[in-house]
PDB file of C-alpha atoms in Angstrom:
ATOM      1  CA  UNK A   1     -10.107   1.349  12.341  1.00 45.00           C
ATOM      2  CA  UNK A   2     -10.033   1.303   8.842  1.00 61.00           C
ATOM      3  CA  UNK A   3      -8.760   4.262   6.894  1.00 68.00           C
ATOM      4  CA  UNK A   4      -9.166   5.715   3.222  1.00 83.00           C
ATOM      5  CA  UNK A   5      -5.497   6.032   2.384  1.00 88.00           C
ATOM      6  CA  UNK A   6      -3.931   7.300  -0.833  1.00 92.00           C
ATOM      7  CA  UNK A   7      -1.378   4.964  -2.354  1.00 93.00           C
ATOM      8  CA  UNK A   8       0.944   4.686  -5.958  1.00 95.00           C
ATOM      9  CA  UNK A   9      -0.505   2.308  -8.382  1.00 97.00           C
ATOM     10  CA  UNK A  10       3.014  -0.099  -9.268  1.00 97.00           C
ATOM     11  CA  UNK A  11       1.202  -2.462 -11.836  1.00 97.00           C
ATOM     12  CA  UNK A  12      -2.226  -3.465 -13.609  1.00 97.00           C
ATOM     13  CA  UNK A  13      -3.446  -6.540 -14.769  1.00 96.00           C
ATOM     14  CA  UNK A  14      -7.274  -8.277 -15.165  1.00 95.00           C
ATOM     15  CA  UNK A  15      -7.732 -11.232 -13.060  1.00 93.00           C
ATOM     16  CA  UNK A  16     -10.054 -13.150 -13.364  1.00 93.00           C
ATOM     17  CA  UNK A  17     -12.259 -10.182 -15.138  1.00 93.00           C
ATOM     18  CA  UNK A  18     -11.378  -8.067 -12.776  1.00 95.00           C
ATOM     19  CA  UNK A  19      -9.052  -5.063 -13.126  1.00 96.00           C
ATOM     20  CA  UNK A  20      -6.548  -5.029  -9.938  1.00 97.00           C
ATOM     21  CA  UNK A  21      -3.517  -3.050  -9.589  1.00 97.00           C
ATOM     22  CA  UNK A  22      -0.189  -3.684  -6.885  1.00 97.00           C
ATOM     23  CA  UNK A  23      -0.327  -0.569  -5.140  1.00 95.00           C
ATOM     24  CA  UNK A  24       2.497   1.252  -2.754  1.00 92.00           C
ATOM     25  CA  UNK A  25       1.290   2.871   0.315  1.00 87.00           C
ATOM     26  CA  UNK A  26       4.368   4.382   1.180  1.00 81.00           C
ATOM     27  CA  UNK A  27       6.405   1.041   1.443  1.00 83.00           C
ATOM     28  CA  UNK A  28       3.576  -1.222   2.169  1.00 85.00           C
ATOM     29  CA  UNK A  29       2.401  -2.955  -1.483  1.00 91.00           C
ATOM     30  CA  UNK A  30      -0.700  -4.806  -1.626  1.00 92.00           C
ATOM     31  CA  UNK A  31      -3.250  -5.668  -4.241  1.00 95.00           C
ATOM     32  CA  UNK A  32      -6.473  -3.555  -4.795  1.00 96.00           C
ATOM     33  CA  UNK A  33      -9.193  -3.855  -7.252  1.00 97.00           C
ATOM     34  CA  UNK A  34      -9.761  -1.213  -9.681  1.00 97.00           C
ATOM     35  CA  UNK A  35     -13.189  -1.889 -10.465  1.00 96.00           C
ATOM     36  CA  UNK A  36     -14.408   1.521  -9.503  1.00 96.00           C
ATOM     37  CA  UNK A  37     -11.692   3.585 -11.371  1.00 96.00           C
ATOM     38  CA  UNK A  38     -10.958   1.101 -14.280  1.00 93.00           C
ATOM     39  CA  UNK A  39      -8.997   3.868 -16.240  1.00 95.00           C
ATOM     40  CA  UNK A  40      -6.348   4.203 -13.365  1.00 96.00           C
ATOM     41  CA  UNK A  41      -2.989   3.752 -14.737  1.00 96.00           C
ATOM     42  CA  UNK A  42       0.429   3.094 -13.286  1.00 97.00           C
ATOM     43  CA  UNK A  43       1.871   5.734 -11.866  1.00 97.00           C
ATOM     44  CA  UNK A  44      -1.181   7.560 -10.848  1.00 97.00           C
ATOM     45  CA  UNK A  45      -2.318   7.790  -7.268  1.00 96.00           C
ATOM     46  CA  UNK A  46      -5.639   7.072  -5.535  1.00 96.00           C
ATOM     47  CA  UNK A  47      -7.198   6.878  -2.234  1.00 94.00           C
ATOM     48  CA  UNK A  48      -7.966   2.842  -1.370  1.00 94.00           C
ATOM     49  CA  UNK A  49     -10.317   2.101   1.448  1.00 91.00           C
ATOM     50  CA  UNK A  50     -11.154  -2.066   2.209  1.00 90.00           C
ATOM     51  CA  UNK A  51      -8.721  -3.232  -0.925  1.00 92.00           C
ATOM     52  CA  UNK A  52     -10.705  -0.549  -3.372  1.00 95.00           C
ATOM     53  CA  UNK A  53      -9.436   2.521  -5.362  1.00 96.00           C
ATOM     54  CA  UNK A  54     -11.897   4.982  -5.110  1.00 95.00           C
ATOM     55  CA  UNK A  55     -10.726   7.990  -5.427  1.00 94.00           C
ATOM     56  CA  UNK A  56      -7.869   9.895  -7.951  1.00 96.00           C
ATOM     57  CA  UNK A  57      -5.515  11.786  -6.242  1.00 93.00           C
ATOM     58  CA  UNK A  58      -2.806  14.165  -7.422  1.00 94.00           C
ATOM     59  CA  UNK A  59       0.801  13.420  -6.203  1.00 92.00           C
ATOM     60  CA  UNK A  60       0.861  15.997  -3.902  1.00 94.00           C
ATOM     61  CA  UNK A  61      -1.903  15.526  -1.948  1.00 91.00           C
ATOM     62  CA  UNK A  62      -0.855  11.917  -1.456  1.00 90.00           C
ATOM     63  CA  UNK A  63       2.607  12.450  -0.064  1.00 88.00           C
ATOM     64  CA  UNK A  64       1.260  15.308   2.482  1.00 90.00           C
ATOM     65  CA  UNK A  65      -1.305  12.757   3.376  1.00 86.00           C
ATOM     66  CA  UNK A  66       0.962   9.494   3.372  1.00 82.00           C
ATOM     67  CA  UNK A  67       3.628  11.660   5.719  1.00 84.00           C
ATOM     68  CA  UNK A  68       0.834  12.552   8.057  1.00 84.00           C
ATOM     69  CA  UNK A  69      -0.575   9.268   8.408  1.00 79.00           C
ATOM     70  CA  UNK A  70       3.396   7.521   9.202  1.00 78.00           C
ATOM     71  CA  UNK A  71       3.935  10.478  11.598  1.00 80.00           C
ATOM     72  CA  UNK A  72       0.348   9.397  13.436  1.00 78.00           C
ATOM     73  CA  UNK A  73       1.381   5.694  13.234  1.00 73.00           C
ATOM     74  CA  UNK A  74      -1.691   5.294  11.357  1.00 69.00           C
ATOM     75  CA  UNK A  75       0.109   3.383   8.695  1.00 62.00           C
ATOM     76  CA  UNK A  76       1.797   0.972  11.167  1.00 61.00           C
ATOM     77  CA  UNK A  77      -2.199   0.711  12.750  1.00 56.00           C
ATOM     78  CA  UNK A  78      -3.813   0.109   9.108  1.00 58.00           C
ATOM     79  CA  UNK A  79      -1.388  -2.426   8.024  1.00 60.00           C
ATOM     80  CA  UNK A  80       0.521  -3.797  10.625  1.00 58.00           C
ATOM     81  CA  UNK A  81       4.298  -3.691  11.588  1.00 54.00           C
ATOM     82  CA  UNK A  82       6.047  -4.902   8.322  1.00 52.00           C
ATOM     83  CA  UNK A  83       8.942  -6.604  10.330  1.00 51.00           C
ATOM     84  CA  UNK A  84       6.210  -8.671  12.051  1.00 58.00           C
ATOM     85  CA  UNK A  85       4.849  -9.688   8.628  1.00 53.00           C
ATOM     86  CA  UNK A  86       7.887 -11.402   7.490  1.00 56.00           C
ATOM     87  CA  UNK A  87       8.328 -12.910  10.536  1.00 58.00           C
ATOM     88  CA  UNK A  88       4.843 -14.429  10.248  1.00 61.00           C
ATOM     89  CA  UNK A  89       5.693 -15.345   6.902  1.00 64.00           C
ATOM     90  CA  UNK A  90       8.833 -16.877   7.484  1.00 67.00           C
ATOM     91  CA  UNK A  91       7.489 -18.877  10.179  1.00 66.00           C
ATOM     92  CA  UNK A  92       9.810 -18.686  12.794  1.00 54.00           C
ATOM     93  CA  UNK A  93       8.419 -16.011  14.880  1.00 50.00           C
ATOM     94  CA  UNK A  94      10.799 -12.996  14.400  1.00 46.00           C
ATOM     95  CA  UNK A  95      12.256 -12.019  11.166  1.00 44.00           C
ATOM     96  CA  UNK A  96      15.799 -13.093  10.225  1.00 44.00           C
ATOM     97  CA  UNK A  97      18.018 -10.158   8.553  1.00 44.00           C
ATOM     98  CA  UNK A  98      21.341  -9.345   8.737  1.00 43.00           C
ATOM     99  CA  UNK A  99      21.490  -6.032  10.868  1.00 41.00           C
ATOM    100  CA  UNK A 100      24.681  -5.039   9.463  1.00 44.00           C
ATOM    101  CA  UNK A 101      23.266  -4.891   5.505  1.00 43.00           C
ATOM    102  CA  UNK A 102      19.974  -4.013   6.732  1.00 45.00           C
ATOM    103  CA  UNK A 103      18.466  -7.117   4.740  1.00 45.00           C
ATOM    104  CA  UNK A 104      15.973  -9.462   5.410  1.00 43.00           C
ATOM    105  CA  UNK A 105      16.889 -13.207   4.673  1.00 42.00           C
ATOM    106  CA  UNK A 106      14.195 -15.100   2.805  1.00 38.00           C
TER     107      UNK A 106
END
């Protein structure tokens, strides 16, 4: 399934020509191209569906909706279990962190 969801624009820049902006979904960043709301700024929320911003959203409404979503596990369905991510990116199958400090080791 693939949901609309609101996320926290972190950063802009144009690459390429294209506007795209690092965006927080409630502790899952990825990139998303602005090209449909090219006066979004940092700090602003929107809601991003397939890696666009389409939408401007107040704060509010994004935090009500972000909360719902985690308590659904909708967040964990849209974007995958971040632990399994690094693990995938570190290559060795599960991630490596030191339990005590609560840190993953890169």
């Amino acid at each position: 399934m693939c949901l609309a969801v609101p996320g926290r624009v972190l950063g802009v820049e144009e690459r390429d020509g294209t506007r795209m902006a690092t965006v927080d979904f409630g502790g899952v960043v990825k990139e998303v191209c602005l090209e449909y709301l090219p006066d979004l700024k940092v700090g602003e929320y929107a809601i991003v569906h397939v890696g666009f911003a389409l939408q401007r959203l107040d704060e509010e409404s994004a935090r009500r909706t972000l909360e719902l979503f985690e308590n659904l596990g909708m967040l964990q369905e849209e974007f995958g279990d971040p632990w399994e991510q690094a693990a995938a990116e570190n290559g060795s199958g599960r991630p490596s962190h030191d339990v005590a400090a609560g840190e993953v080791q890169r």
